[in-house]
Short mmCIF file of C-alpha atoms and ligand atoms in Angstrom, two decimals:
data_model
loop_
_atom_site.label_atom_id
_atom_site.label_comp_id
_atom_site.label_asym_id
_atom_site.label_seq_id
_atom_site.Cartn_x
_atom_site.Cartn_y
_atom_site.Cartn_z
CA MET A 202 133.20 57.40 118.78
CA SER A 203 132.73 61.24 118.55
CA ALA A 204 129.34 62.42 117.63
CA PRO A 205 127.90 64.74 114.47
CA LEU A 206 127.70 68.27 114.95
CA PHE A 207 123.96 69.76 113.72
CA PHE A 208 124.70 73.27 112.48
CA VAL A 209 121.47 75.57 112.44
CA GLY A 210 121.52 78.42 110.58
CA PRO A 211 119.47 81.73 111.42
CA TRP A 212 117.00 80.82 108.84
CA ASP A 213 115.72 77.11 110.01
CA LEU A 214 114.83 77.83 113.79
CA ASP A 215 111.42 75.82 113.54
CA ARG A 216 112.07 72.81 115.94
CA ARG A 217 109.78 70.60 113.57
CA LEU A 218 112.08 71.29 110.42
CA ALA A 219 115.37 72.32 111.81
CA CYS A 220 118.60 70.38 111.02
CA VAL A 221 118.32 69.13 115.03
CA PRO A 222 118.42 65.03 115.54
CA ASP A 223 115.27 63.36 116.82
CA ASP A 224 117.25 62.30 119.99
CA PRO A 225 119.39 65.00 121.71
CA GLY A 226 121.80 62.12 122.51
CA GLN A 227 122.65 61.96 118.88
CA GLY A 228 125.13 65.13 118.91
CA PRO A 229 125.26 69.00 119.73
CA VAL A 230 123.57 71.49 118.26
CA LEU A 231 125.62 74.58 116.59
CA LEU A 232 124.10 78.29 116.23
CA VAL A 233 126.56 80.87 115.00
CA GLU A 234 126.82 84.46 115.29
CA SER A 235 128.69 85.70 112.38
CA ARG A 236 130.81 89.19 113.15
CA ALA A 237 131.70 89.06 109.52
CA LYS A 238 127.72 88.66 108.61
CA GLY A 239 126.71 91.20 111.13
CA SER A 240 129.02 94.11 110.04
CA ALA A 241 129.00 93.56 106.31
CA LEU A 242 126.21 96.33 105.98
CA PRO A 243 124.94 98.94 108.09
CA TYR A 244 121.81 96.46 108.97
CA HIS A 245 118.71 97.95 110.57
CA ARG A 246 119.17 97.31 114.29
CA LYS A 247 115.35 95.76 114.49
CA LYS A 248 116.98 93.23 112.07
CA LEU A 249 119.67 92.55 113.85
CA VAL A 250 117.47 92.05 117.00
CA LEU A 251 115.02 89.94 115.51
CA VAL A 252 117.52 87.64 113.89
CA LEU A 253 119.87 87.35 117.48
CA SER A 254 116.87 87.08 119.68
CA ALA A 255 115.15 84.55 117.45
CA MET A 256 118.29 82.61 117.57
CA ARG A 257 118.69 82.72 121.22
CA HIS A 258 114.91 81.74 122.20
CA PHE A 259 115.21 78.43 119.65
CA ALA A 260 118.75 77.91 121.71
CA ALA A 261 117.03 77.94 125.22
CA GLU A 262 114.17 75.80 123.40
CA LEU A 263 116.52 73.14 122.52
CA ARG A 264 117.87 73.11 125.84
CA GLY A 265 114.71 73.13 127.56
CA GLU A 266 114.29 69.44 125.44
CA GLY A 267 117.65 68.18 126.68
CA TYR A 268 120.09 69.21 123.50
CA GLN A 269 123.66 70.45 123.97
CA VAL A 270 123.50 73.48 122.41
CA HIS A 271 126.57 75.87 121.53
CA LEU A 272 125.69 79.20 120.66
CA VAL A 273 128.89 80.90 119.50
CA ASN A 274 130.02 84.51 118.44
CA ALA A 275 132.93 83.97 115.65
CA ALA A 276 134.59 85.78 112.99
CA SER A 277 132.48 84.19 110.60
CA TYR A 278 130.30 80.93 110.10
CA VAL A 279 132.90 79.01 108.89
CA GLU A 280 134.99 79.98 111.64
CA GLY A 281 132.50 79.34 114.22
CA ILE A 282 131.99 75.42 112.68
CA GLN A 283 135.59 75.16 112.52
CA ASN A 284 136.23 76.08 116.11
CA THR A 285 133.32 73.92 117.53
CA VAL A 286 134.45 70.73 115.58
CA ALA A 287 137.94 71.04 117.06
CA GLU A 288 136.58 71.65 120.39
CA LEU A 289 134.49 68.86 120.24
CA GLY A 290 136.04 66.27 117.81
CA SER A 291 133.07 66.03 116.02
CA SER A 292 132.52 63.09 113.09
CA LYS A 293 131.12 65.30 110.73
CA VAL A 294 128.78 68.53 110.35
CA VAL A 295 125.10 68.20 109.22
CA ALA A 296 123.32 71.18 108.17
CA LEU A 297 120.70 72.18 105.65
CA GLU A 298 121.53 73.74 102.32
CA PRO A 299 122.24 77.41 103.01
CA ARG A 300 119.88 80.11 101.70
CA GLU A 301 122.49 82.67 100.59
CA TRP A 302 125.10 81.36 97.77
CA GLY A 303 128.03 82.80 99.58
CA LEU A 304 127.67 80.85 102.44
CA ASP A 305 126.78 77.66 100.73
CA ARG A 306 129.96 77.91 98.57
CA ALA A 307 132.04 79.04 101.80
CA LEU A 308 130.88 75.36 103.73
CA ARG A 309 131.53 73.35 100.48
CA GLU A 310 134.73 74.88 99.87
CA ALA A 311 136.20 74.93 103.33
CA ASP A 312 137.97 72.50 105.77
CA LEU A 313 135.76 72.81 108.82
CA GLY A 314 138.10 69.52 110.28
CA ALA A 315 135.27 67.29 109.35
CA PRO A 316 133.32 66.30 106.22
CA LEU A 317 130.08 67.94 105.59
CA GLU A 318 126.62 66.68 105.01
CA LEU A 319 124.45 69.56 103.75
CA LEU A 320 120.84 68.50 103.28
CA PRO A 321 118.36 69.56 100.61
CA GLU A 322 116.44 72.31 101.81
CA GLY A 323 112.92 72.34 100.66
CA GLY A 324 110.05 70.27 99.90
CA LEU A 325 106.27 70.18 100.69
CA GLY A 326 105.99 70.95 104.23
CA GLY A 327 109.28 72.43 104.15
CA HIS A 328 110.74 75.97 104.84
CA PHE A 329 110.24 76.11 100.91
CA LEU A 330 107.87 74.05 99.07
CA LEU A 331 110.52 72.93 96.48
CA THR A 332 114.20 71.88 96.61
CA ARG A 333 116.22 73.58 94.70
CA GLN A 334 116.41 71.22 91.87
CA GLU A 335 112.85 70.88 91.58
CA PHE A 336 112.80 74.74 90.28
CA LEU A 337 115.69 74.07 88.20
CA ASP A 338 113.96 71.22 86.69
CA TRP A 339 110.98 73.09 86.46
CA ALA A 340 112.72 76.05 84.61
CA GLY A 341 114.80 73.53 82.26
CA GLY A 342 111.57 72.31 80.80
CA GLN A 343 110.09 75.86 79.83
CA LYS A 344 110.61 76.81 76.53
CA ALA A 345 110.11 80.50 76.83
CA LYS A 346 111.27 83.28 79.17
CA LEU A 347 110.41 82.02 82.42
CA ARG A 348 106.88 83.41 83.77
CA MET A 349 105.78 83.60 87.17
CA ASP A 350 101.78 82.88 86.21
CA VAL A 351 102.81 79.60 84.30
CA PHE A 352 104.91 78.97 87.44
CA TYR A 353 102.27 79.48 89.78
CA ARG A 354 99.34 77.34 88.06
CA TRP A 355 101.90 74.65 87.97
CA MET A 356 102.25 75.01 91.86
CA ARG A 357 98.51 75.56 92.51
CA LYS A 358 98.14 72.05 90.63
CA ARG A 359 101.20 70.62 92.37
CA THR A 360 99.86 71.47 96.03
CA GLY A 361 96.47 71.29 95.24
CA LEU A 362 95.97 74.24 97.01
CA LEU A 363 92.37 76.32 95.94
CA MET A 364 91.63 73.64 93.39
CA ASP A 365 88.56 72.16 92.28
CA GLU A 366 88.46 68.54 90.78
CA GLY A 367 91.60 69.95 88.57
CA ARG A 368 90.11 73.20 87.81
CA PRO A 369 91.02 76.72 89.68
CA GLU A 370 88.75 77.61 92.39
CA GLY A 371 86.11 79.98 91.09
CA GLY A 372 87.08 79.49 87.58
CA LYS A 373 90.20 81.98 87.36
CA TRP A 374 93.65 81.36 88.55
CA SER A 375 93.79 84.99 89.53
CA TYR A 376 91.80 87.48 91.10
CA ASP A 377 94.41 90.54 90.50
CA SER A 378 92.25 92.42 89.06
CA ASP A 379 89.81 92.71 91.77
CA ASN A 380 92.87 93.89 94.28
CA ARG A 381 93.53 97.22 92.89
CA LYS A 382 91.23 99.16 94.87
CA ARG A 383 92.11 102.59 96.63
CA ILE A 384 91.98 102.33 100.63
CA PRO A 385 88.41 104.31 101.24
CA ALA A 386 89.38 107.08 104.01
CA GLU A 387 87.03 105.76 106.55
CA ALA A 388 88.49 102.17 106.20
CA GLU A 389 90.51 101.11 109.64
CA ALA A 390 93.18 98.78 109.29
CA PRO A 391 93.54 96.57 112.57
CA ALA A 392 96.74 96.92 114.43
CA LEU A 393 99.33 94.23 114.41
CA PRO A 394 99.50 91.68 117.42
CA ARG A 395 101.88 93.01 120.23
CA PHE A 396 104.95 91.12 121.14
CA ASP A 397 106.27 92.62 124.11
CA PRO A 398 110.01 92.33 124.41
CA ASP A 399 110.71 89.18 126.85
CA PRO A 400 114.16 89.59 128.95
CA ILE A 401 115.98 87.91 126.02
CA THR A 402 114.68 90.43 123.59
CA ARG A 403 115.42 93.15 125.69
CA GLU A 404 119.11 92.10 126.33
CA GLN A 405 119.46 92.28 122.57
CA ILE A 406 117.84 95.47 122.02
CA GLN A 407 120.15 97.17 124.76
CA ARG A 408 123.28 95.44 123.12
CA VAL A 409 122.22 96.45 119.59
CA GLU A 410 121.50 100.01 120.42
CA GLY A 411 124.67 100.73 121.18
CA TRP A 412 126.68 99.23 118.21
CA PRO A 413 127.65 102.02 115.64
CA ASN A 414 127.41 102.07 112.23
CA HIS A 415 123.86 100.73 112.06
CA TRP A 416 120.73 101.93 110.69
CA GLY A 417 117.46 102.76 112.69
CA GLN A 418 116.57 102.03 116.00
CA ALA A 419 116.34 98.83 117.87
CA ALA A 420 113.45 100.54 120.44
CA GLY A 421 110.12 99.93 119.54
CA PHE A 422 110.95 96.27 118.41
CA ASN A 423 107.79 94.09 117.68
CA TRP A 424 108.38 91.47 115.33
CA PRO A 425 107.74 87.74 116.47
CA VAL A 426 110.63 86.12 117.63
CA THR A 427 109.58 82.66 118.56
CA ARG A 428 107.46 79.82 116.98
CA ALA A 429 104.54 80.49 119.27
CA GLN A 430 104.62 84.08 118.65
CA ALA A 431 104.67 83.61 114.78
CA LEU A 432 101.76 81.21 115.09
CA GLU A 433 100.05 84.14 116.77
CA ALA A 434 100.85 86.52 114.31
CA LEU A 435 99.53 84.43 111.58
CA ALA A 436 96.26 83.60 113.52
CA SER A 437 95.94 87.50 113.68
CA PHE A 438 96.29 88.05 109.98
CA VAL A 439 93.70 85.35 109.14
CA GLN A 440 91.63 86.43 111.65
CA GLU A 441 91.62 90.31 111.48
CA ARG A 442 93.24 91.35 107.88
CA LEU A 443 92.71 88.80 105.46
CA THR A 444 89.24 89.93 104.31
CA SER A 445 90.07 92.93 103.04
CA PHE A 446 93.83 92.10 102.29
CA GLY A 447 92.98 91.57 98.55
CA ASP A 448 90.94 94.96 97.93
CA TYR A 449 93.88 96.91 99.42
CA GLN A 450 96.74 95.14 99.06
CA ASP A 451 98.13 97.64 96.53
CA GLY A 452 96.67 100.82 98.39
CA MET A 453 98.91 103.26 100.04
CA ARG A 454 98.39 105.60 103.28
CA ALA A 455 100.06 108.28 104.56
CA GLY A 456 101.15 107.87 108.18
CA GLU A 457 100.14 103.96 107.93
CA THR A 458 103.01 101.11 107.47
CA PHE A 459 101.37 97.86 108.16
CA LEU A 460 97.76 98.37 106.83
CA TRP A 461 95.91 95.12 106.08
CA HIS A 462 99.23 93.55 105.19
CA ALA A 463 100.54 89.77 106.90
CA CYS A 464 103.66 90.71 107.80
CA LEU A 465 104.81 87.27 108.19
CA ALA A 466 107.95 87.22 105.72
CA PRO A 467 110.59 88.00 108.82
CA ALA A 468 109.13 84.86 110.51
CA MET A 469 109.15 82.91 107.49
CA ASN A 470 112.39 83.97 106.37
CA LEU A 471 113.95 82.93 109.70
CA GLY A 472 112.15 79.47 109.35
CA LEU A 473 109.57 80.02 112.07
CA LEU A 474 106.75 79.62 109.96
CA ALA A 475 106.44 76.88 106.80
CA PRO A 476 104.55 78.25 103.48
CA LEU A 477 102.63 75.68 103.34
CA GLU A 478 101.05 75.96 106.92
CA VAL A 479 100.80 79.74 106.00
CA ALA A 480 99.08 79.12 102.65
CA GLU A 481 96.67 76.38 103.96
CA ALA A 482 95.59 78.76 106.86
CA ALA A 483 94.35 81.09 104.63
CA VAL A 484 92.23 78.66 102.72
CA THR A 485 90.89 76.89 105.40
CA ALA A 486 89.62 80.59 106.30
CA TYR A 487 87.99 80.63 102.64
CA ARG A 488 86.62 76.99 102.70
CA GLU A 489 84.94 77.82 106.21
CA GLY A 490 83.14 81.39 104.38
CA ASP A 491 85.56 83.38 106.64
CA ALA A 492 87.80 85.29 103.88
CA PRO A 493 86.78 85.98 100.36
CA LEU A 494 88.60 84.23 97.53
CA ASN A 495 90.11 87.27 95.88
CA ALA A 496 92.00 87.89 98.71
CA VAL A 497 92.85 84.47 99.68
CA GLU A 498 94.03 83.69 96.28
CA GLY A 499 96.32 86.91 96.22
CA PHE A 500 97.77 85.84 99.56
CA VAL A 501 98.43 82.27 98.15
CA ARG A 502 99.95 83.52 95.02
CA GLN A 503 102.17 85.21 97.31
CA VAL A 504 103.51 82.49 99.38
CA ILE A 505 103.60 79.77 96.84
CA GLY A 506 103.93 81.56 93.68
CA TRP A 507 106.07 84.56 93.90
CA ARG A 508 108.06 83.66 97.29
CA GLU A 509 108.86 80.18 95.48
CA PHE A 510 109.84 81.59 92.00
CA ILE A 511 111.82 84.32 93.24
CA ARG A 512 114.19 82.20 95.54
CA GLY A 513 114.45 79.47 92.27
CA VAL A 514 115.41 82.56 90.09
CA TYR A 515 118.11 83.44 92.63
CA TRP A 516 119.92 79.91 92.18
CA LEU A 517 119.33 79.90 88.93
CA ARG A 518 120.93 83.22 88.04
CA MET A 519 123.73 83.17 90.62
CA PRO A 520 126.19 84.78 90.93
CA ASP A 521 125.91 86.27 87.84
CA LEU A 522 122.49 87.88 89.26
CA ARG A 523 124.75 90.44 91.35
CA SER A 524 126.54 91.82 88.36
CA SER A 525 123.32 92.43 85.87
CA ASN A 526 122.85 95.56 84.75
CA LEU A 527 120.79 95.47 81.52
CA LEU A 528 120.36 99.30 81.34
CA GLY A 529 123.54 100.02 82.54
CA ALA A 530 122.45 102.58 85.34
CA SER A 531 125.36 103.84 87.28
CA ARG A 532 124.07 106.62 89.81
CA PRO A 533 124.47 106.46 93.38
CA LEU A 534 121.71 105.78 95.53
CA PRO A 535 120.13 109.37 97.00
CA ALA A 536 120.53 110.08 100.18
CA PHE A 537 117.22 110.12 101.28
CA TYR A 538 117.11 106.33 101.15
CA TRP A 539 119.23 106.56 104.30
CA GLU A 540 117.58 109.97 105.63
CA PRO A 541 114.14 110.20 104.33
CA LYS A 542 113.60 113.69 105.39
CA ARG A 543 115.92 114.95 102.93
CA THR A 544 113.23 114.87 99.82
CA GLU A 545 110.50 116.92 99.38
CA MET A 546 108.58 113.55 97.59
CA ARG A 547 105.96 112.99 99.82
CA CYS A 548 105.37 109.21 98.37
CA VAL A 549 109.22 108.62 98.60
CA ARG A 550 109.69 110.12 102.33
CA GLU A 551 106.57 108.17 103.84
CA SER A 552 107.83 105.13 102.29
CA ALA A 553 111.59 105.08 103.38
CA GLN A 554 110.51 106.84 106.75
CA ALA A 555 108.25 103.71 107.02
CA VAL A 556 111.84 101.47 106.61
CA LEU A 557 113.69 103.49 108.88
CA ASP A 558 111.08 103.10 111.58
CA HIS A 559 109.91 99.78 111.32
CA GLY A 560 112.60 97.78 108.82
CA TYR A 561 109.24 97.48 106.72
CA ALA A 562 107.33 98.86 103.86
CA HIS A 563 105.10 97.01 101.88
CA HIS A 564 105.31 95.52 98.14
CA ILE A 565 103.84 98.60 96.48
CA GLN A 566 105.94 100.48 98.40
CA ARG A 567 109.06 98.62 97.57
CA LEU A 568 108.19 97.94 93.75
CA MET A 569 106.27 101.32 92.78
CA ILE A 570 107.56 104.16 95.15
CA LEU A 571 111.18 103.03 96.12
CA GLY A 572 112.10 100.54 93.15
CA ASN A 573 110.46 102.92 90.68
CA PHE A 574 112.23 105.86 91.68
CA ALA A 575 115.58 104.25 91.42
CA LEU A 576 114.40 102.71 88.14
CA LEU A 577 113.63 106.04 86.60
CA ALA A 578 116.97 107.63 88.14
CA GLY A 579 118.82 104.87 87.19
CA VAL A 580 120.53 103.92 90.27
CA GLU A 581 123.15 101.57 90.10
CA PRO A 582 121.24 98.02 90.96
CA LEU A 583 123.98 96.55 93.69
CA GLU A 584 123.25 100.26 95.25
CA LEU A 585 119.73 99.68 95.67
CA SER A 586 119.99 96.02 96.39
CA HIS A 587 122.41 96.63 99.33
CA TRP A 588 119.90 99.41 100.93
CA PHE A 589 117.25 96.50 100.84
CA TRP A 590 119.02 93.85 102.01
CA ALA A 591 120.45 96.38 105.06
CA GLY A 592 117.07 97.82 105.75
CA PHE A 593 114.36 95.45 105.48
CA VAL A 594 113.90 92.97 108.44
CA ASP A 595 112.55 90.39 105.84
CA ALA A 596 115.62 90.63 103.15
CA TYR A 597 118.39 88.40 102.56
CA GLU A 598 120.45 88.11 99.67
CA TRP A 599 117.89 85.47 97.91
CA VAL A 600 114.83 87.05 98.07
CA GLU A 601 115.75 90.80 97.69
CA LEU A 602 118.72 90.47 94.76
CA PRO A 603 115.75 88.86 92.31
CA ASN A 604 113.26 91.40 93.43
CA VAL A 605 115.54 94.32 92.84
CA HIS A 606 117.41 93.21 89.76
CA GLY A 607 114.82 91.50 88.44
CA MET A 608 111.67 93.15 89.09
CA ALA A 609 112.29 96.83 90.40
CA LEU A 610 115.19 97.83 88.16
CA TYR A 611 115.01 95.99 85.03
CA ALA A 612 118.86 94.81 85.40
CA ASP A 613 118.13 91.37 84.56
CA ASP A 614 115.54 90.20 82.33
CA THR A 615 115.11 86.77 83.24
CA PHE A 616 111.46 86.69 84.04
CA THR A 617 110.69 90.06 83.05
CA THR A 618 109.63 91.81 79.51
CA LYS A 619 109.76 95.21 80.46
CA PRO A 620 110.46 97.43 83.20
CA TYR A 621 107.73 98.22 86.03
CA ALA A 622 108.24 102.25 85.34
CA ALA A 623 105.28 104.58 86.13
CA SER A 624 104.77 108.38 86.52
CA GLY A 625 102.81 109.92 89.40
CA ASN A 626 99.54 109.00 88.09
CA TYR A 627 99.75 105.55 89.84
CA VAL A 628 101.13 106.93 93.01
CA ASN A 629 98.12 109.22 92.91
CA LYS A 630 95.63 106.49 91.97
CA MET A 631 96.65 104.03 94.76
CA SER A 632 97.44 106.48 97.73
CA ASP A 633 96.53 109.70 99.25
CA TYR A 634 100.37 110.98 99.11
CA CYS A 635 100.02 113.30 96.74
CA LYS A 636 97.57 115.89 98.24
CA GLY A 637 99.76 116.26 100.64
CA CYS A 638 102.75 116.87 98.57
CA ARG A 639 104.97 119.76 97.71
CA TYR A 640 105.05 118.81 94.30
CA LYS A 641 101.91 119.02 92.08
CA VAL A 642 100.59 115.14 90.34
CA LYS A 643 98.65 116.48 87.51
CA VAL A 644 101.63 119.08 86.77
CA LYS A 645 103.91 117.69 83.85
CA GLN A 646 106.37 120.57 83.67
CA GLY A 647 107.86 123.10 85.04
CA PRO A 648 109.11 123.45 89.02
CA ASP A 649 105.89 122.30 90.55
CA ALA A 650 105.99 119.11 88.06
CA CYS A 651 105.61 116.06 90.19
CA PRO A 652 108.93 114.48 89.58
CA PHE A 653 108.14 111.27 88.94
CA ASN A 654 106.44 112.90 85.93
CA VAL A 655 109.50 114.46 84.04
CA LEU A 656 111.70 111.59 85.55
CA PHE A 657 109.17 109.00 83.57
CA TRP A 658 109.95 110.60 80.32
CA GLY A 659 113.67 111.05 80.77
CA PHE A 660 113.83 107.20 81.43
CA MET A 661 111.97 106.05 78.69
CA SER A 662 113.94 108.77 76.20
CA ARG A 663 117.41 107.48 77.37
CA HIS A 664 116.27 103.76 76.72
CA ARG A 665 114.17 104.45 73.76
CA ASP A 666 116.70 101.84 71.61
CA LEU A 667 115.98 99.17 73.76
CA LEU A 668 112.20 99.59 74.92
CA GLU A 669 110.61 100.86 71.74
CA GLU A 670 110.11 97.46 69.93
CA ASN A 671 108.22 96.33 73.06
CA PRO A 672 104.40 96.02 71.90
CA ARG A 673 103.38 97.40 75.40
CA LEU A 674 105.62 100.08 75.15
CA GLY A 675 105.51 101.35 71.47
CA MET A 676 102.06 103.08 72.00
CA LEU A 677 103.52 105.42 75.04
CA TYR A 678 106.27 106.59 72.27
CA ARG A 679 103.78 107.22 69.83
CA GLY A 680 101.81 109.23 71.96
CA TRP A 681 105.33 111.22 72.99
CA ASP A 682 106.18 112.12 69.73
CA LYS A 683 103.03 113.97 68.89
CA ARG A 684 103.78 116.46 71.61
CA GLY A 685 105.83 119.73 70.49
CA ALA A 686 109.69 119.61 70.36
CA ASP A 687 109.83 122.30 72.74
CA GLU A 688 107.48 120.61 75.56
CA ARG A 689 109.47 117.43 75.19
CA ALA A 690 112.54 119.19 75.25
CA ALA A 691 111.31 121.03 78.47
CA ILE A 692 110.39 117.79 80.17
CA LEU A 693 113.66 116.08 79.26
CA GLY A 694 115.10 119.16 80.80
CA ASP A 695 113.55 119.31 83.96
CA ALA A 696 114.33 115.67 84.42
CA GLU A 697 117.88 116.07 83.89
CA THR A 698 117.87 119.13 86.40
CA PHE A 699 116.07 117.10 89.06
CA LEU A 700 118.55 114.30 88.60
CA ASP A 701 121.56 116.71 89.06
CA SER A 702 120.13 118.23 92.34
CA LEU A 703 119.74 114.86 94.02
CA PRO A 704 121.91 114.52 97.37
CA THR A 705 124.30 111.88 97.44
CA SER A 706 124.85 109.85 100.15
CA SER A 707 127.92 109.98 102.37
CA HIS A 708 128.04 106.60 103.52
CA ASP A 709 131.51 104.92 104.06
CA TRP A 710 130.98 101.30 104.14
CA SER A 711 132.03 98.88 101.63
CA PHE A 712 130.15 95.55 101.10
CA GLU A 713 131.68 92.29 100.30
CA ASP A 714 128.58 90.16 99.12
CA ASP A 715 130.10 86.96 100.54
CA ALA A 716 130.89 88.12 103.93
CA GLY A 717 129.55 85.54 106.48
FE1 LIG B 1017 104.92 111.43 94.88
FE2 LIG B 1017 104.37 113.05 92.60
FE3 LIG B 1017 102.46 112.22 94.04
FE4 LIG B 1017 104.47 113.95 95.62
S1 LIG B 1017 103.04 114.51 93.53
S2 LIG B 1017 103.15 112.41 96.34
S3 LIG B 1017 105.91 113.18 94.26
S4 LIG B 1017 103.39 111.05 93.16
#
């Protein structure tokens, strides 16, 4: 009787967790390079190298253990599976539930040539701590709007992480208020570990560098592509950067990209690290007196709180999440997201340049600079969403879509009660960008005014009907109304002039969300 075929997607590359049989004799393993997926967006070349190299390393690891591994290039994931099933005469196809809605639907609907067995993804110790159904059950039991802080407390109790006899470690669930320090000029962030490309990675760098229609450079690639490298990256974070991670996690500094951040999401989202082991490594450092509670709690919240919550919201809200646009935003993405030098706003230029250089910017650059600008400018949500998906090495639809639509742009209000809109004051408080900027952050109107200052009021004014009743925003409107009519008109006029001057991108790609 023919054997089953085990399909391993490029999000399932941890030997302990992957959809691979215990015994190599139980059936061959299939990895597919999908041309439709790879060409759907002008993906950053470092992101392509990351995925392609990690897949090849995993295939080599499995072959070394005696598995029969097929790594095929095909028009799509589905076609790759169909061709291999036909070639091998497989009795069935076994896979983990895919991460993305489009492929999940395509696999379930396609005639693969053999029955499909999808195994639930997630569960304590897995690629996620919850299965999709466990999150949906939790969400179904909420009487009001979904709240991340409520979910996070539930996850802390469920996992037992940072718990002390049923109570939160140290007496508080969150130490976020301790984690908003400006980075002192003299503080030096340790460098990320180096992962010099081996022959497998070098081959992919050379291959991808020659591909037209992609963003960024493959050269300078330094992301972990194996389980061993991912563990080294985790150890380096815990030993060298975790102690200060909490204090400076919201800070930004010109010319520096990684600071004290973990930078583990690219490896976690390929399946090279499991969330429980990552969170436990940080908690162990705290228990052993090597890291403070504010840092460890802040990190654990990202891993067992935000990451799980966002992925749960994705499955809860798909496919409608893609078309969400609560504010009716319609502006094309300004060209400087792709070409950072085309803006004189130093904070935006530095943040977009980090993405162009590394495929990475940290969470405050993402939310409060790149996201905030798009929010205030009224950028169409999918335009920004596709840019994040293409540009960031850790971005896939399940993570970028709820973050962009739900958090950054207030296009969907499943878990937010107001937009995260900020003026230049916030950037000045949390960074050193403003002192070297052509604009003046303290100036509220006129040609030198920080664009965030005028755009903020343009935004608040445009959406007054929707936002004024929000108790957290009503005070702002009352302050605005006390200003003179001439001053208000001048600020709103400056905002319009600035928006009219934005360079538009000339990209000619069109995106099929479900390409795969
Ligand atoms: Fe950004 Fe405004 Fe500061 Fe310039 S002045 S860096 S545009 S916040």
